[in-house]
């Protein structure tokens, strides 16, 4: 793992990004050749629910960007009122064990990839963002959210338990106290409420405004060494990833989830 971590920021310095654009069915990736900013757009109507295929494409998109010389990446949605509705409920309904295992692995891998990118990331949250949608935005370094939508980890309201790396992601963003209040009650915050507790960093009038504010965030790093920046990010986030990725508890938890899912 360590070699991967140290090789990436060096390799990106030798790769050009000019005129890059790629669009698969579920995720569109474009890089602005003037600004060097990549935009990763989820496009799985009606609600960008996270199924295995979308997660695989998302993970691939963010991984590929690691080999390009980009200034930063924005995660957003092509849908008018939804960022992401979270995990696809159908993935959790009577799945085959192999599919369930692949699904949970893809979810965790995608979270780790986005949480760990060598380049800066912003979620431009242009619609509702419950549960797994909120998790994706928490994996980014900065969140700009359009007014009058909702965001949060509402799992308890659905009668399910957020995995501890969902909780850790929330605690990495807002206080332990606020996380406890939010998670135990399954609270969905409106944009302005989310801003007040620091769950989102900025609010926006509309998607264009959100994208503009997201782009501005990257200029904070204009005078910062990208390798020093990435190693500092790892210093801050590494322990959370280690807990999420490696522990015995995680493996047990996943077995428990799959077991629960296959029995419903
Ligand atoms: C199952 C138990 C297993 C136990 C094992 C442990 C599990 C651990 C769980 C780990 C953590 C879970 C994380 C999650 O992300 S769970 C998913 C949580 N998501 C939600 O609560 C969001 C639900 N959706 C909504 O609130 C609204 O749909 C939304 C605000 C997003 C949009 O509202 P809108 O009014 O615009 O649209 P509709 O509600 O009419 O929806 C349109 C169609 O989309 C379908 N839909 C919505 N959400 C989902 C989803 N998450 N997965 C799949 N499909 C979804 C909805 O049914 C509509 O479909 P139809 O048009 O066909 O009716």
Coordinates of C-alpha atoms and ligand atoms in Angstrom, one line a residue:
X1 CA 0.0 0.0 0.0
X2 CA 2.8 2.4 1.0
X3 CA 4.4 2.2 -2.5
X4 CA 1.1 3.1 -4.2
X5 CA 0.7 6.0 -1.9
X6 CA 4.1 7.5 -2.5
X7 CA 4.3 6.7 -6.3
X8 CA 1.1 8.4 -7.3
X9 CA 1.8 12.1 -6.7
X10 CA 5.2 11.7 -8.4
X11 CA 3.7 10.0 -11.4
X12 CA 1.0 12.6 -11.9
X13 CA 3.7 15.3 -12.4
X14 CA 4.8 13.6 -15.6
X15 CA 1.4 13.1 -17.2
X16 CA -0.4 15.7 -19.4
X17 CA -4.2 16.2 -19.1
X18 CA -4.8 18.3 -22.2
X19 CA -8.1 17.8 -24.0
X20 CA -9.2 14.8 -21.9
X21 CA -12.8 13.8 -21.9
X22 CA -14.4 10.4 -21.4
X23 CA -18.0 9.4 -21.0
X24 CA -19.3 6.0 -20.0
X25 CA -22.9 5.3 -19.5
X26 CA -23.1 6.2 -15.9
X27 CA -20.3 8.6 -15.3
X28 CA -19.0 11.5 -17.4
X29 CA -15.5 12.8 -16.9
X30 CA -14.2 15.9 -18.5
X31 CA -11.1 18.0 -17.9
X32 CA -11.0 21.7 -18.7
X33 CA -7.8 22.2 -20.5
X34 CA -7.5 25.8 -19.5
X35 CA -8.1 25.3 -15.7
X36 CA -6.9 21.7 -15.4
X37 CA -10.0 21.0 -13.3
X38 CA -11.8 17.7 -13.8
X39 CA -15.5 17.3 -13.4
X40 CA -16.9 13.8 -12.7
X41 CA -20.7 13.7 -13.3
X42 CA -22.9 10.9 -12.1
X43 CA -25.7 10.3 -14.6
X44 CA -27.8 7.4 -13.5
X45 CA -31.5 8.5 -13.6
X46 CA -33.8 8.8 -11.9
X47 CA -31.8 9.4 -8.7
X48 CA -28.2 8.3 -9.1
X49 CA -28.7 5.4 -6.7
X50 CA -25.4 3.7 -6.2
X51 CA -25.5 0.3 -7.7
X52 CA -22.4 -1.9 -8.3
X53 CA -22.0 -0.7 -11.9
X54 CA -22.1 3.0 -11.0
X55 CA -19.7 2.5 -8.1
X56 CA -17.2 0.6 -10.4
X57 CA -17.3 3.5 -12.9
X58 CA -17.0 6.1 -10.2
X59 CA -14.0 4.3 -8.7
X60 CA -12.4 3.9 -12.1
X61 CA -12.9 7.6 -12.9
X62 CA -11.3 8.9 -9.7
X63 CA -8.5 6.4 -10.0
X64 CA -7.8 7.4 -13.7
X65 CA -7.6 11.0 -12.7
X66 CA -4.7 10.1 -10.4
X67 CA -2.6 9.5 -13.5
X68 CA -3.4 12.9 -15.0
X69 CA -1.9 16.3 -14.1
X70 CA -5.1 17.9 -12.8
X71 CA -5.6 20.8 -10.4
X72 CA -8.5 19.1 -8.7
X73 CA -11.7 17.2 -9.3
X74 CA -15.4 18.1 -8.8
X75 CA -18.0 15.4 -8.1
X76 CA -21.5 16.4 -9.2
X77 CA -24.7 15.1 -10.8
X78 CA -26.4 15.4 -14.1
X79 CA -29.8 15.3 -12.5
X80 CA -31.8 18.4 -11.8
X81 CA -32.7 17.8 -8.2
X82 CA -30.7 14.8 -6.9
X83 CA -27.0 14.5 -6.2
X84 CA -27.4 10.9 -5.2
X85 CA -30.2 8.9 -3.4
X86 CA -27.5 6.8 -1.7
X87 CA -27.2 3.0 -2.1
X88 CA -29.5 1.4 -4.6
X89 CA -32.1 -0.3 -2.5
X90 CA -32.4 -3.1 -5.0
X91 CA -28.8 -4.1 -4.3
X92 CA -29.8 -4.8 -0.7
X93 CA -33.0 -6.7 -1.5
X94 CA -32.4 -10.5 -1.6
X95 CA -29.0 -10.3 -3.4
X96 CA -27.0 -13.3 -4.4
X97 CA -24.0 -13.6 -1.9
X98 CA -21.4 -13.0 -4.6
X99 CA -23.2 -9.9 -5.9
X100 CA -23.6 -8.6 -2.3
X101 CA -19.9 -9.1 -1.6
X102 CA -18.9 -7.4 -4.9
X103 CA -21.3 -4.6 -4.2
X104 CA -20.0 -3.9 -0.7
X105 CA -16.4 -4.2 -1.8
X106 CA -17.1 -1.7 -4.7
X107 CA -18.7 0.7 -2.2
X108 CA -15.8 0.6 0.1
X109 CA -13.2 0.8 -2.6
X110 CA -14.9 3.8 -4.1
X111 CA -15.0 5.6 -0.8
X112 CA -11.3 4.8 -0.2
X113 CA -10.3 6.0 -3.6
X114 CA -12.2 9.3 -3.3
X115 CA -11.2 9.8 0.3
X116 CA -7.6 9.3 -0.6
X117 CA -7.0 11.1 -3.9
X118 CA -3.7 12.8 -4.4
X119 CA -5.5 15.7 -6.0
X120 CA -8.0 18.0 -4.2
X121 CA -11.7 17.1 -4.5
X122 CA -14.9 19.0 -4.1
X123 CA -18.5 17.8 -4.1
X124 CA -20.8 20.2 -5.9
X125 CA -24.0 18.9 -4.3
X126 CA -26.7 20.1 -6.7
X127 CA -29.6 18.1 -5.2
X128 CA -30.7 15.8 -2.4
X129 CA -27.9 13.7 -0.9
X130 CA -29.1 11.2 1.7
X131 CA -27.1 8.3 3.2
X132 CA -24.7 6.9 0.6
X133 CA -25.0 10.2 -1.3
X134 CA -23.8 12.1 1.8
X135 CA -21.0 9.5 2.2
X136 CA -19.7 10.3 -1.3
X137 CA -19.6 14.0 -0.6
X138 CA -17.9 13.4 2.8
X139 CA -15.2 11.6 1.0
X140 CA -14.4 14.8 -0.9
X141 CA -12.3 17.5 0.8
X142 CA -14.9 20.3 0.4
X143 CA -18.6 20.5 -0.1
X144 CA -20.6 23.2 -1.9
X145 CA -24.4 22.7 -1.7
X146 CA -27.2 24.3 -3.7
X147 CA -29.9 25.8 -1.5
X148 CA -33.1 24.0 -0.5
X149 CA -32.0 20.4 -0.7
X150 CA -31.3 17.8 2.0
X151 CA -28.2 15.9 3.1
X152 CA -27.3 13.6 5.9
X153 CA -26.8 10.0 7.2
X154 CA -30.4 9.0 7.7
X155 CA -29.8 5.3 8.1
X156 CA -31.4 4.9 11.5
X157 CA -34.6 6.4 10.1
X158 CA -34.6 3.5 7.6
X159 CA -34.0 1.0 10.4
X160 CA -30.4 0.3 9.4
X161 CA -27.1 1.0 10.9
X162 CA -24.5 3.1 9.1
X163 CA -21.2 1.3 8.8
X164 CA -18.5 2.7 11.1
X165 CA -16.6 4.2 8.2
X166 CA -19.7 6.2 7.3
X167 CA -19.7 7.4 10.9
X168 CA -15.9 8.1 10.7
X169 CA -16.4 10.2 7.6
X170 CA -19.0 12.3 9.3
X171 CA -16.8 12.7 12.4
X172 CA -14.0 13.8 10.1
X173 CA -16.2 16.7 9.0
X174 CA -18.4 17.8 11.9
X175 CA -18.0 17.5 15.6
X176 CA -18.4 14.2 17.5
X177 CA -21.3 15.7 19.4
X178 CA -23.1 16.8 16.2
X179 CA -22.4 13.5 14.6
X180 CA -24.0 11.6 17.5
X181 CA -27.1 13.8 17.4
X182 CA -27.3 13.5 13.6
X183 CA -26.7 9.8 13.2
X184 CA -28.8 8.6 16.1
X185 CA -31.8 10.6 14.9
X186 CA -31.1 9.9 11.2
X187 CA -31.2 13.6 10.6
X188 CA -31.4 15.0 7.1
X189 CA -30.2 18.6 7.1
X190 CA -31.5 21.3 4.8
X191 CA -28.7 23.1 3.0
X192 CA -28.6 26.1 5.3
X193 CA -28.7 23.8 8.4
X194 CA -25.9 21.7 7.0
X195 CA -23.9 24.9 6.4
X196 CA -24.4 26.0 10.0
X197 CA -22.9 22.8 11.5
X198 CA -20.1 22.6 8.9
X199 CA -21.4 19.6 7.0
X200 CA -21.2 21.7 3.9
X201 CA -18.6 24.4 3.5
X202 CA -20.5 26.8 1.2
X203 CA -24.0 27.2 -0.1
X204 CA -24.9 28.0 -3.7
X205 CA -27.8 29.5 -5.6
X206 CA -27.7 26.9 -8.3
X207 CA -25.4 24.3 -10.0
X208 CA -23.4 26.9 -11.9
X209 CA -22.8 28.8 -8.8
X210 CA -21.8 25.6 -7.0
X211 CA -19.3 24.7 -9.8
X212 CA -17.8 28.2 -9.7
X213 CA -17.3 28.0 -6.0
X214 CA -15.9 24.5 -6.2
X215 CA -13.4 25.8 -8.8
X216 CA -12.4 28.6 -6.6
X217 CA -11.6 26.2 -3.8
X218 CA -8.7 24.7 -5.8
X219 CA -6.9 28.1 -6.1
X220 CA -6.1 27.8 -2.4
X221 CA -3.5 25.3 -3.4
X222 CA -1.9 27.4 -6.1
X223 CA 1.2 28.1 -4.0
X224 CA 1.2 24.7 -2.2
X225 CA 3.5 21.9 -3.1
X226 CA 1.2 19.0 -4.3
X227 CA 3.3 16.3 -2.8
X228 CA 3.5 18.0 0.6
X229 CA -0.3 18.6 0.3
X230 CA -1.1 15.0 -0.4
X231 CA 1.2 13.6 2.3
X232 CA -0.5 16.0 4.8
X233 CA -3.9 14.8 3.6
X234 CA -2.8 11.3 4.2
X235 CA -1.5 12.1 7.6
X236 CA -5.0 13.5 8.5
X237 CA -7.1 10.8 6.7
X238 CA -4.8 7.7 6.8
X239 CA -6.0 6.3 10.1
X240 CA -9.6 6.4 9.1
X241 CA -8.9 4.5 5.9
X242 CA -6.8 2.0 7.8
X243 CA -9.6 1.3 10.2
X244 CA -12.1 1.2 7.3
X245 CA -10.0 -1.1 5.1
X246 CA -8.1 -3.6 7.3
X247 CA -9.7 -4.3 10.6
X248 CA -11.1 -7.6 11.7
X249 CA -14.2 -5.7 12.8
X250 CA -14.8 -4.5 9.3
X251 CA -14.7 -8.0 7.9
X252 CA -17.1 -9.2 10.6
X253 CA -19.4 -6.3 9.9
X254 CA -19.4 -7.0 6.2
X255 CA -20.2 -10.6 6.8
X256 CA -23.0 -9.5 9.1
X257 CA -24.4 -7.1 6.5
X258 CA -24.3 -9.7 3.7
X259 CA -25.9 -12.2 6.0
X260 CA -28.7 -9.8 6.9
X261 CA -29.2 -8.8 3.3
X262 CA -29.4 -12.3 1.9
X263 CA -32.0 -13.3 4.5
X264 CA -34.4 -10.4 3.9
Ligands
LIG1 C1 -32.1 -3.3 3.6 C2 -31.5 -3.7 4.9 C3 -30.2 -4.4 4.8 C4 -29.5 -4.5 6.1 C5 -28.1 -4.7 6.0 C6 -27.3 -3.6 6.5 C7 -27.3 -2.4 5.6 C8 -26.3 -1.4 5.9 C9 -26.7 -0.1 5.2 C10 -25.5 0.8 5.0 C11 -25.8 2.2 4.8 C12 -26.9 2.5 3.8 C13 -26.8 3.6 3.0 C14 -27.8 4.0 2.0 O1 -27.5 4.8 1.2 S1 -29.4 3.3 2.0 C15 -30.3 4.2 0.9 C16 -30.8 5.4 1.5 N1 -31.5 6.3 0.6 C17 -32.6 7.0 0.9 O2 -33.1 7.0 2.0 C18 -33.2 7.8 -0.2 C19 -34.5 7.4 -0.6 N2 -35.0 8.2 -1.6 C20 -35.5 9.4 -1.4 O3 -35.5 10.0 -0.4 C21 -36.1 10.1 -2.6 O4 -36.3 9.2 -3.6 C22 -35.2 11.2 -3.2 C23 -35.2 12.5 -2.2 C24 -33.8 10.8 -3.4 C25 -35.8 11.7 -4.5 O5 -37.2 12.1 -4.4 P1 -38.1 12.3 -5.7 O6 -39.4 12.7 -5.2 O7 -37.4 13.2 -6.6 O8 -38.1 10.9 -6.4 P2 -38.9 9.6 -6.0 O9 -38.9 9.4 -4.5 O10 -40.2 9.6 -6.7 O11 -37.9 8.5 -6.6 C26 -37.8 8.3 -8.0 C27 -37.6 6.9 -8.3 O12 -36.3 6.5 -7.7 C28 -36.4 5.4 -6.9 N3 -35.5 5.5 -5.8 C29 -35.3 6.5 -4.9 N4 -34.3 6.2 -4.0 C30 -33.8 5.1 -4.4 C31 -32.7 4.2 -3.9 N5 -32.0 4.6 -2.9 N6 -32.5 3.1 -4.5 C32 -33.2 2.7 -5.6 N7 -34.2 3.4 -6.1 C33 -34.5 4.6 -5.5 C34 -37.9 5.5 -6.4 O13 -38.3 4.3 -5.9 C35 -38.6 6.0 -7.6 O14 -38.7 4.8 -8.5 P3 -40.1 4.6 -9.3 O15 -40.1 5.8 -10.2 O16 -39.8 3.3 -10.0 O17 -41.2 4.6 -8.4

